[in-house]
JSON list of C-alpha atoms in Angstrom, two decimals:
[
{"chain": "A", "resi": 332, "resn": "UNK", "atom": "CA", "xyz": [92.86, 63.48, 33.44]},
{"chain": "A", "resi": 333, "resn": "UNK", "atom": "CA", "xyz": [96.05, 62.34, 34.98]},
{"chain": "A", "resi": 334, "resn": "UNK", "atom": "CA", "xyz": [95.84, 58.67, 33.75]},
{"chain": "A", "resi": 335, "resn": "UNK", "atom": "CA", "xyz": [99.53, 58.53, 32.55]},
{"chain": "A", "resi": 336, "resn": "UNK", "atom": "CA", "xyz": [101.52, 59.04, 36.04]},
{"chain": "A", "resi": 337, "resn": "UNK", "atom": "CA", "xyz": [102.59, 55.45, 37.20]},
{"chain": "A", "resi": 338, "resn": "UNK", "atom": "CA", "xyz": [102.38, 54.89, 40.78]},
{"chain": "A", "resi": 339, "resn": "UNK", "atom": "CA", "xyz": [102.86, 58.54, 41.48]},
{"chain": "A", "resi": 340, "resn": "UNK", "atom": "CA", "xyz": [105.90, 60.24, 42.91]},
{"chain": "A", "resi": 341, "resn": "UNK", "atom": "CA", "xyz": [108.24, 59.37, 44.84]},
{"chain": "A", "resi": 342, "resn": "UNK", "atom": "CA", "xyz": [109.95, 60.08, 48.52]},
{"chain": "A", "resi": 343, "resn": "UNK", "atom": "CA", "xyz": [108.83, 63.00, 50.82]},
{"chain": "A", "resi": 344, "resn": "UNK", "atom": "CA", "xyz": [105.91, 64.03, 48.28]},
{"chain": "A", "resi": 345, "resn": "UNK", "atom": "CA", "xyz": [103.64, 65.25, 51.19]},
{"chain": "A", "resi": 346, "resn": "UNK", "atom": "CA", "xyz": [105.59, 68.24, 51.98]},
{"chain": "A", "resi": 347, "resn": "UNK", "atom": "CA", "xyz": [106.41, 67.51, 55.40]},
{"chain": "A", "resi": 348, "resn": "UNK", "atom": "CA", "xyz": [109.29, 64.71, 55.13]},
{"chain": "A", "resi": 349, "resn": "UNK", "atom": "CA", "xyz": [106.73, 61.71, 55.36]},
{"chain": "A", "resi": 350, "resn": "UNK", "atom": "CA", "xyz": [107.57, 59.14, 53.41]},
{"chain": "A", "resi": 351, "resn": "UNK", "atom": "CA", "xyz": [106.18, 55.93, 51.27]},
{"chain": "A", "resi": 352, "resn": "UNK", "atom": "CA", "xyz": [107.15, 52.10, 52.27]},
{"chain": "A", "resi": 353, "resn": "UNK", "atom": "CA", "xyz": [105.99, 49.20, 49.77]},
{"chain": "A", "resi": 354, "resn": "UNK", "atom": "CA", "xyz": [104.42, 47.02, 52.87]},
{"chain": "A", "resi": 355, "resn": "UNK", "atom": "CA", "xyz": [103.22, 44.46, 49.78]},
{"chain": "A", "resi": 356, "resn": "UNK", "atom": "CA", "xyz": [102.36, 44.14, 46.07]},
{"chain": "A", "resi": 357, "resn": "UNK", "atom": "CA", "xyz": [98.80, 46.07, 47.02]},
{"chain": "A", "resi": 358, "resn": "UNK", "atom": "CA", "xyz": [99.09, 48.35, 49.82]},
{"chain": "A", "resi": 359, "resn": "UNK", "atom": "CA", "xyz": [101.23, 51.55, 49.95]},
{"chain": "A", "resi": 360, "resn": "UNK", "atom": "CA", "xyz": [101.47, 52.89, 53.75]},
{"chain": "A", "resi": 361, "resn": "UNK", "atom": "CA", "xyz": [102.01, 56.89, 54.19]},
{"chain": "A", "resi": 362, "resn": "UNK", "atom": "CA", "xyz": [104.19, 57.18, 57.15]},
{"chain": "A", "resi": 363, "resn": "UNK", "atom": "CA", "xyz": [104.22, 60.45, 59.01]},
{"chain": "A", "resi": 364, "resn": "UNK", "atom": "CA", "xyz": [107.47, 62.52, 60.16]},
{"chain": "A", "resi": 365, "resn": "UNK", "atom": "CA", "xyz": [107.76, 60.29, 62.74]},
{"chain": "A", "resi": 366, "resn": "UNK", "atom": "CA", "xyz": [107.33, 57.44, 61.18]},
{"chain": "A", "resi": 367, "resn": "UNK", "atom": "CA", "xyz": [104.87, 56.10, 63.29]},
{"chain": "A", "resi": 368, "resn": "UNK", "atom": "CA", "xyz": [101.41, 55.01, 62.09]},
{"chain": "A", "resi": 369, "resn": "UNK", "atom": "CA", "xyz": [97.95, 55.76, 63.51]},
{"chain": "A", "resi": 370, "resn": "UNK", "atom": "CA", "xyz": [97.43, 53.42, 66.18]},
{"chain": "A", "resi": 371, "resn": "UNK", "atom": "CA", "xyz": [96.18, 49.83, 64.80]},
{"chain": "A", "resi": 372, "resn": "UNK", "atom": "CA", "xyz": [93.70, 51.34, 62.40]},
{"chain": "A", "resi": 373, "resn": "UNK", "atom": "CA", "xyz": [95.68, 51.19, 59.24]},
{"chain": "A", "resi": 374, "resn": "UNK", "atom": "CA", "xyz": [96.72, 47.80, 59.68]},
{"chain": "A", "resi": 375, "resn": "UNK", "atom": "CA", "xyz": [92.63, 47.06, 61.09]},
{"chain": "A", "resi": 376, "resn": "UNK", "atom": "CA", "xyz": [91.91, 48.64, 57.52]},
{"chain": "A", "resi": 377, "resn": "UNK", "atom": "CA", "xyz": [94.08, 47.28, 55.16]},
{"chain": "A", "resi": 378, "resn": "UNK", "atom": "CA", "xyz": [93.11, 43.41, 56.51]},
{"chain": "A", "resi": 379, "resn": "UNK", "atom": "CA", "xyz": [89.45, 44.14, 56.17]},
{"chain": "A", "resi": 380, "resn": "UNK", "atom": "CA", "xyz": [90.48, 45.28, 52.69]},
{"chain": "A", "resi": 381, "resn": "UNK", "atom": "CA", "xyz": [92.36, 42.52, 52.08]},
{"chain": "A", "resi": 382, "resn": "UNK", "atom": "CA", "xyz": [89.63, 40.04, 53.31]},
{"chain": "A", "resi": 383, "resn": "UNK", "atom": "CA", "xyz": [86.77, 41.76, 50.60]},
{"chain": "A", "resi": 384, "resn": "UNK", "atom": "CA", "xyz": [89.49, 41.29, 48.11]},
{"chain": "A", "resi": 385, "resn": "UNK", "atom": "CA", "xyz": [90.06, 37.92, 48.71]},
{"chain": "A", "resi": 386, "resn": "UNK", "atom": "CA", "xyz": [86.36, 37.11, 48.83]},
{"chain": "A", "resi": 387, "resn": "UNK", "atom": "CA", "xyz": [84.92, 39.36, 46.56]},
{"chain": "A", "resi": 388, "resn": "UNK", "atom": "CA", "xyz": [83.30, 36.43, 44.61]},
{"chain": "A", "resi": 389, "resn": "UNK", "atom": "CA", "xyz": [80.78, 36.59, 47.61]},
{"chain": "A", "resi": 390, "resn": "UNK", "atom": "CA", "xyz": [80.15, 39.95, 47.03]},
{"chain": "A", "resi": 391, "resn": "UNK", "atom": "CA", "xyz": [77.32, 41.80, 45.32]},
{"chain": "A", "resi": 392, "resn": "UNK", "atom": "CA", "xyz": [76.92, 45.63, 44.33]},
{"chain": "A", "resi": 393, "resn": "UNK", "atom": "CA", "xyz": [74.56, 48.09, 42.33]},
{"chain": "A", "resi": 394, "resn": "UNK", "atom": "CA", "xyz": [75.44, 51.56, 41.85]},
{"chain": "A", "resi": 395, "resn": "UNK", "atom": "CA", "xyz": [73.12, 54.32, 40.43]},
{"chain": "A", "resi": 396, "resn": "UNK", "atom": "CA", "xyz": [75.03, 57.12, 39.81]},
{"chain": "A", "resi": 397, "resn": "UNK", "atom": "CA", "xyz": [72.69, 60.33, 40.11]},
{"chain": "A", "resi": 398, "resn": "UNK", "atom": "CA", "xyz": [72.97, 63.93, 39.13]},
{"chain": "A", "resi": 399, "resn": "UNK", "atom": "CA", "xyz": [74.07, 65.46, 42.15]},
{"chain": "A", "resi": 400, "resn": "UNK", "atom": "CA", "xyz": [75.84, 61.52, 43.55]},
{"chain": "A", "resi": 401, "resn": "UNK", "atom": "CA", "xyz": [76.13, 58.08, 44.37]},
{"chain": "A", "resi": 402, "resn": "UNK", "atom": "CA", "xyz": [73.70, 55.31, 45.38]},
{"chain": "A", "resi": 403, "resn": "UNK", "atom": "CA", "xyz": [75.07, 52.55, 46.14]},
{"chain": "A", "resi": 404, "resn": "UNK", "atom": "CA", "xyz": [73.91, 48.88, 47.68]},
{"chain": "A", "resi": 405, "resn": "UNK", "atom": "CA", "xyz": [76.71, 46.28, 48.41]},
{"chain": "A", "resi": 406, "resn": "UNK", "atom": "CA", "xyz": [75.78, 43.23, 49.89]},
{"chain": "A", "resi": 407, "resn": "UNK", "atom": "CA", "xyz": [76.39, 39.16, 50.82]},
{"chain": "A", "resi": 408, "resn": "UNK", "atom": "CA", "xyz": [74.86, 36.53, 51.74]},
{"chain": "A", "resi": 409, "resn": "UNK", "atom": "CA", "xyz": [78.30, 35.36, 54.07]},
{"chain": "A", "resi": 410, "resn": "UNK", "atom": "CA", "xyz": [77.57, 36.85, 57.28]},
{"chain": "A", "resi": 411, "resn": "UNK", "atom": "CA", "xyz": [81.51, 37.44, 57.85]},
{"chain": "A", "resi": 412, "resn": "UNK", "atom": "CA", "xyz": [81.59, 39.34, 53.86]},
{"chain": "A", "resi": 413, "resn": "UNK", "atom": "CA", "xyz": [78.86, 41.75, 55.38]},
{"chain": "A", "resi": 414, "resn": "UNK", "atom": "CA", "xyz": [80.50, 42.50, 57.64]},
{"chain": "A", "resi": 415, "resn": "UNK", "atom": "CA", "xyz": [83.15, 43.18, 56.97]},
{"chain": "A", "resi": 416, "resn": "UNK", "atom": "CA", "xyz": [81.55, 45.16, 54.45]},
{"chain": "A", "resi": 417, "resn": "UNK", "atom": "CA", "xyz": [79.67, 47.39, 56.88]},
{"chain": "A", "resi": 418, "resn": "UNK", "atom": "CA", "xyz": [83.34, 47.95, 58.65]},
{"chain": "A", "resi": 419, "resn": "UNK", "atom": "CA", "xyz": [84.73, 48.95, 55.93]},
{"chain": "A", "resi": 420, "resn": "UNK", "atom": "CA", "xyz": [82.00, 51.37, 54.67]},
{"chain": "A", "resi": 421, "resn": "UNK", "atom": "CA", "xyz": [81.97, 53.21, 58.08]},
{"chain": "A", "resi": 422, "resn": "UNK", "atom": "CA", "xyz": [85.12, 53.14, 58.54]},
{"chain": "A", "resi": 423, "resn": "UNK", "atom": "CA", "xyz": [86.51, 55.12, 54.94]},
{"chain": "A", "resi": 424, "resn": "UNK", "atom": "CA", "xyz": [83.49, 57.34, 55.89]},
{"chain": "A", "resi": 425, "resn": "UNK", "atom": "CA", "xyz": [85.34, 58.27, 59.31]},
{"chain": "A", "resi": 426, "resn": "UNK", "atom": "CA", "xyz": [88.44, 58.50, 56.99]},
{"chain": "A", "resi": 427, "resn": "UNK", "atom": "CA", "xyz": [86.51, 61.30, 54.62]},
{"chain": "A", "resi": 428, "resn": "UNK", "atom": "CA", "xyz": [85.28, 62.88, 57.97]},
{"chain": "A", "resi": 429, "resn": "UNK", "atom": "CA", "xyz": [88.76, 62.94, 59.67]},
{"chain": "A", "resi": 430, "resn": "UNK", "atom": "CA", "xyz": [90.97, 63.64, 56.26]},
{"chain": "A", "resi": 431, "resn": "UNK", "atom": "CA", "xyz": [93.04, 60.17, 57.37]},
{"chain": "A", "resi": 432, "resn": "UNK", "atom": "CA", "xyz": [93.95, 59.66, 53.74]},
{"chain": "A", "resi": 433, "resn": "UNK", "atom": "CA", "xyz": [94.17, 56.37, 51.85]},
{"chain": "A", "resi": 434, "resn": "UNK", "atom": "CA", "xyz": [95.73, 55.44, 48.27]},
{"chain": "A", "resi": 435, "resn": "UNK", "atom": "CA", "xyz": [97.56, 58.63, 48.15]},
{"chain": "A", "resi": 436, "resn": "UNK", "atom": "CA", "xyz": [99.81, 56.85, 44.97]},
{"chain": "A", "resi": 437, "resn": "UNK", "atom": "CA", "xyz": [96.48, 57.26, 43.15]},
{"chain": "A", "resi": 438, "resn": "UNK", "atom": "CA", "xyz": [95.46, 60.40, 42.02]},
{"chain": "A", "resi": 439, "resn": "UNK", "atom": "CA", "xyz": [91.75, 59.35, 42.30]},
{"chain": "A", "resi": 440, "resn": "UNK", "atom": "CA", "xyz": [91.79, 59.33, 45.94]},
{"chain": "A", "resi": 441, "resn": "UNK", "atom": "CA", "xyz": [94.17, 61.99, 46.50]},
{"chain": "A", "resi": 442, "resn": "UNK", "atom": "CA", "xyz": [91.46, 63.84, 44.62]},
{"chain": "A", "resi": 443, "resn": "UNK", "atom": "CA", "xyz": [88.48, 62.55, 46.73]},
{"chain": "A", "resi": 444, "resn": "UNK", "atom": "CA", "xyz": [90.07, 63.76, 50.04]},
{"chain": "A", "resi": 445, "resn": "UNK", "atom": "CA", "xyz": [90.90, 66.84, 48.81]},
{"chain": "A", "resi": 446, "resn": "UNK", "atom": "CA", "xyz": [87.40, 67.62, 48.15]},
{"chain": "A", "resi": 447, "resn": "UNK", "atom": "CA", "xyz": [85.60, 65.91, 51.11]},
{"chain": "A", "resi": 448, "resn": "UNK", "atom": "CA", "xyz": [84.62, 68.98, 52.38]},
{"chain": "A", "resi": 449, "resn": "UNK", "atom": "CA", "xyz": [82.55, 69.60, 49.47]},
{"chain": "A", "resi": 450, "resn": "UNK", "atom": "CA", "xyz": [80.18, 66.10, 49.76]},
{"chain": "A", "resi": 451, "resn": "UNK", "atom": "CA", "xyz": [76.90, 67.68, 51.37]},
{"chain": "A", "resi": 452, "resn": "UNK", "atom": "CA", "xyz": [75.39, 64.26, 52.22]},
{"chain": "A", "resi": 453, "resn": "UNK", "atom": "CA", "xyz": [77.38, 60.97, 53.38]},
{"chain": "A", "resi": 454, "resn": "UNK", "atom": "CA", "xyz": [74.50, 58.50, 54.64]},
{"chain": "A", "resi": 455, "resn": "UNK", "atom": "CA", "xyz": [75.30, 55.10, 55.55]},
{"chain": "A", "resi": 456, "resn": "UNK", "atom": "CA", "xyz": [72.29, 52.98, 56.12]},
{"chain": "A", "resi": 457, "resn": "UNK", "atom": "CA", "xyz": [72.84, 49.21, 57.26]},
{"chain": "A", "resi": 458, "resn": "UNK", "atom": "CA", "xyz": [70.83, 46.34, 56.43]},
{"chain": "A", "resi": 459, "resn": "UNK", "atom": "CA", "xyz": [70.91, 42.99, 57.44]},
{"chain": "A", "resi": 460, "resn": "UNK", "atom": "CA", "xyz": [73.49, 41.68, 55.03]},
{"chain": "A", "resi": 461, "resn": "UNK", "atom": "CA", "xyz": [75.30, 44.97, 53.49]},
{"chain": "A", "resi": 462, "resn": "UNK", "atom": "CA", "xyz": [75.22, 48.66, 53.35]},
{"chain": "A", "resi": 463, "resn": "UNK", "atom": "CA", "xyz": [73.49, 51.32, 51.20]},
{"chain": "A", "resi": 464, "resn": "UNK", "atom": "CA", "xyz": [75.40, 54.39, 50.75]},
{"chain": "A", "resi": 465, "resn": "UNK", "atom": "CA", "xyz": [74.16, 58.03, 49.43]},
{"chain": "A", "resi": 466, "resn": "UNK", "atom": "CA", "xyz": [76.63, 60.55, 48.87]},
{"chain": "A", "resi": 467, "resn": "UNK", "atom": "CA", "xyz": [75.61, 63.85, 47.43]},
{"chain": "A", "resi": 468, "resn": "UNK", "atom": "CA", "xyz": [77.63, 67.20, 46.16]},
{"chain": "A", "resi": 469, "resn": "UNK", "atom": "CA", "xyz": [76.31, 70.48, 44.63]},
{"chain": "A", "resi": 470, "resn": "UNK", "atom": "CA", "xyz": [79.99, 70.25, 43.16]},
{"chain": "A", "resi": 471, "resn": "UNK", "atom": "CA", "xyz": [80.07, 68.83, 39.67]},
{"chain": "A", "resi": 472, "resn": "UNK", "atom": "CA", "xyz": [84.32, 67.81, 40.13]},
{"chain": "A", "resi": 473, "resn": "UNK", "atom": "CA", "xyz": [83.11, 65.96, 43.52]},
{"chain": "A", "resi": 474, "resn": "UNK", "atom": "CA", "xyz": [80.23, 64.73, 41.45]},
{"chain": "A", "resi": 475, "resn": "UNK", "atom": "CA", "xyz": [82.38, 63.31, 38.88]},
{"chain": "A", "resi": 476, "resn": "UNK", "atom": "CA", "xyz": [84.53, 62.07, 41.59]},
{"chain": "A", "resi": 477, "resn": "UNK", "atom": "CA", "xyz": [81.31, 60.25, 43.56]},
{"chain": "A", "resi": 478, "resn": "UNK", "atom": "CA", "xyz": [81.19, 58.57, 40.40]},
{"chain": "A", "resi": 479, "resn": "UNK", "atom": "CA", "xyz": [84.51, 57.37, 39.12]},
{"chain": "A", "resi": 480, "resn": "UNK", "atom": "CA", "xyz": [85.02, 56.53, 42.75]},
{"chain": "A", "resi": 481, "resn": "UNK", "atom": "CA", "xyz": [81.64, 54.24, 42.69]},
{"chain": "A", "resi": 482, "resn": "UNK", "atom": "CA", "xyz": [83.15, 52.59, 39.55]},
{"chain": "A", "resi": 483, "resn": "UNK", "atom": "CA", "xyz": [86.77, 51.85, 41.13]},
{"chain": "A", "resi": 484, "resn": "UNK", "atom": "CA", "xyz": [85.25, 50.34, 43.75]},
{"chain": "A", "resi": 485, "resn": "UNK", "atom": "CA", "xyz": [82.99, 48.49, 41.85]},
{"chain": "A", "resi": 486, "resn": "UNK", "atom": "CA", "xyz": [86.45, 47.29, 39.73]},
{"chain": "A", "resi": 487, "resn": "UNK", "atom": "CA", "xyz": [88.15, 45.95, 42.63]},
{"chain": "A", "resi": 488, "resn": "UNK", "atom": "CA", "xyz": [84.97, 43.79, 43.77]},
{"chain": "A", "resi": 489, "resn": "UNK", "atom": "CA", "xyz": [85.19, 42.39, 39.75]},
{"chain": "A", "resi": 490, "resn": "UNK", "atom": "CA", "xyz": [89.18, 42.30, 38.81]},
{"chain": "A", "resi": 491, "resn": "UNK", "atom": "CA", "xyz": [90.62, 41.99, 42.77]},
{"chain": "A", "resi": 492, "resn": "UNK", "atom": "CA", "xyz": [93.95, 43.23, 43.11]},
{"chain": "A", "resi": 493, "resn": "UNK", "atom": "CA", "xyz": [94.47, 43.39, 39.97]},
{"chain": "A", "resi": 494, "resn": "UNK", "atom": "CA", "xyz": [92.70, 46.56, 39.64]},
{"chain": "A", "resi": 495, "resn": "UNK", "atom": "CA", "xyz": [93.74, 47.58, 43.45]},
{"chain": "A", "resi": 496, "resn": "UNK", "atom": "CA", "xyz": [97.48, 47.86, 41.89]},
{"chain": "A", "resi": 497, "resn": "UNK", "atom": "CA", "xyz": [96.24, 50.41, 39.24]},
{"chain": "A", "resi": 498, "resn": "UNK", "atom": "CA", "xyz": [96.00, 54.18, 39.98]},
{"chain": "A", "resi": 499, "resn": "UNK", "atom": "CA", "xyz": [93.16, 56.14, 38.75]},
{"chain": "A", "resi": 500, "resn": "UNK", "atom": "CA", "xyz": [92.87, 59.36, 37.05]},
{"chain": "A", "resi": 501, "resn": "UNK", "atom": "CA", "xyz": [90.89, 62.38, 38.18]},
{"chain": "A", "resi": 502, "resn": "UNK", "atom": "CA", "xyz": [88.00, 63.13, 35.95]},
{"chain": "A", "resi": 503, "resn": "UNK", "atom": "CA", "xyz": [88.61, 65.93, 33.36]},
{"chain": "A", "resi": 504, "resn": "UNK", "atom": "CA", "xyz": [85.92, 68.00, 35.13]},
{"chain": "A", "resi": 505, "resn": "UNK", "atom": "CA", "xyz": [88.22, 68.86, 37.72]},
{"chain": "A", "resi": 506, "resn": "UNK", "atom": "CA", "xyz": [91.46, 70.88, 38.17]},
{"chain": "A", "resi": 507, "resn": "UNK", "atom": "CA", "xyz": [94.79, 69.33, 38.98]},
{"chain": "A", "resi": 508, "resn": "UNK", "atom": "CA", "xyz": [95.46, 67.85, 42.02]},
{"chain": "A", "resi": 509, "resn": "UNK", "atom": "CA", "xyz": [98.85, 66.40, 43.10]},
{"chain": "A", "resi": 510, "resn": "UNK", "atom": "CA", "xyz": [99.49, 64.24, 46.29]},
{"chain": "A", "resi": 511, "resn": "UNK", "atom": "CA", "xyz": [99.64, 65.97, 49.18]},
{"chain": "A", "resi": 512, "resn": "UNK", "atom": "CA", "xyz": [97.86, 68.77, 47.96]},
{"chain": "A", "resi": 513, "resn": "UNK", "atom": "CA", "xyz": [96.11, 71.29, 50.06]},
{"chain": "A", "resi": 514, "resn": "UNK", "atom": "CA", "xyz": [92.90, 70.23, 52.00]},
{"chain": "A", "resi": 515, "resn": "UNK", "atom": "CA", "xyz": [90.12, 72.84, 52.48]},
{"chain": "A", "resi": 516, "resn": "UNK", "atom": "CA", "xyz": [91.65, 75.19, 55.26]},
{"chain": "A", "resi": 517, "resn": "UNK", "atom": "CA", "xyz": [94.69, 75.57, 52.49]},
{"chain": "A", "resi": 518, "resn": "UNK", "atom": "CA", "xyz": [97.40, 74.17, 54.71]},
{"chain": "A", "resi": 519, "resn": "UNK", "atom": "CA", "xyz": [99.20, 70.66, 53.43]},
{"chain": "A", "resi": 520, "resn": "UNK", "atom": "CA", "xyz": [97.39, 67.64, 54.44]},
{"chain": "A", "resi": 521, "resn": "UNK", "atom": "CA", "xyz": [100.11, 65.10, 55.81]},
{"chain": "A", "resi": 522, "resn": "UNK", "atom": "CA", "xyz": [97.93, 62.13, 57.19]},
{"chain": "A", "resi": 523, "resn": "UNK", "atom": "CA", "xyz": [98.42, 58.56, 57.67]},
{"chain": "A", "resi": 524, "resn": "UNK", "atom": "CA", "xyz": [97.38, 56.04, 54.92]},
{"chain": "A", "resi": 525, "resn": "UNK", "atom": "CA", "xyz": [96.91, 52.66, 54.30]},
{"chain": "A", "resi": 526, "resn": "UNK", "atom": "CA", "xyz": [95.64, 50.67, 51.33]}
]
């Protein structure tokens, strides 16, 4: 595991000269060379964040974690919560699609992106108040990453930003990853982040 690193490294880290701003106590932004950030979805992302963190007591969640995955309900009954919740769910599973990285301080995530490419299934399936989600991998690192993943998640809904502030390590299962580490074509990934 890689429990004992902080909040990661520090300046260019991606291997392209992006660097990391503090935009608040909760949300580390990825800039690219540039500096510029990805249109309004990173800031789009990090308030719909912020909102299911601030009203998390609305929200409900079961997770059965499978061999091969994830199945996971979240739900409320506050039409604005669910939806929010739906955004959010469809939009981190663009994220996965696209490799537009998020929490690259935590090694968790950093982790998850790297191995997108291995998740067979991603299904999203909306209901009237929430989502269900079923991720799959014939991987048993991404497996074990489906899982820790369902139960930081599942953290932030119970301790708020409290456990948003924490990094998370990468299950012993799989081999070291750093940030910035290379995606599946085996170039460096430098993407734009937000929470």
């Amino acid at each position: 595991g890689r429990g004992g690193q902080g909040r990661g490294h520090r300046g260019g880290g991606n291997g392209q000269g992006g660097r990391r701003t503090q935009v608040d106590d909760d949300t580390a932004v990825m800039t690219n060379p540039g500096g510029q950030h990805q249109g309004g979805r990173n800031s789009s992302d990090r308030a719909t964040i912020q909102n299911l963190i601030d009203n998390r007591q609305h929200i409900h969640r079961t997770v059965e974690k499978t061999p091969d995955g994830i199945q996971t309900h979240t739900w409320s009954h506050e039409k604005q919560v669910s939806d929010w919740i739906t955004q959010h769910v469809h939009s981190m599973k663009k994220r996965m699609e696209e490799g537009n990285r998020i929490r690259q301080r935590d090694p968790l995530f950093v982790a998850a992106f790297d191995r997108a490419h291995l998740i067979d299934d991603f299904v999203v399936e909306e209901e009237d108040n929430g989502v269900k989600v079923m991720e799959t991998s014939r991987d048993p690192c991404t497996v074990d990453i489906l899982h820790s993943h369902s139960d930081v998640v599942s953290g932030f809904i119970e301790h708020g930003r409290y456990e948003v502030r924490r990094n998370h390590p990468v299950p012993s299962s799989c081999p070291a990853v750093t940030p910035g580490s290379c995606d599946q074509a085996g170039k460096r990934s430098v993407r734009n982040v937000g929470m």
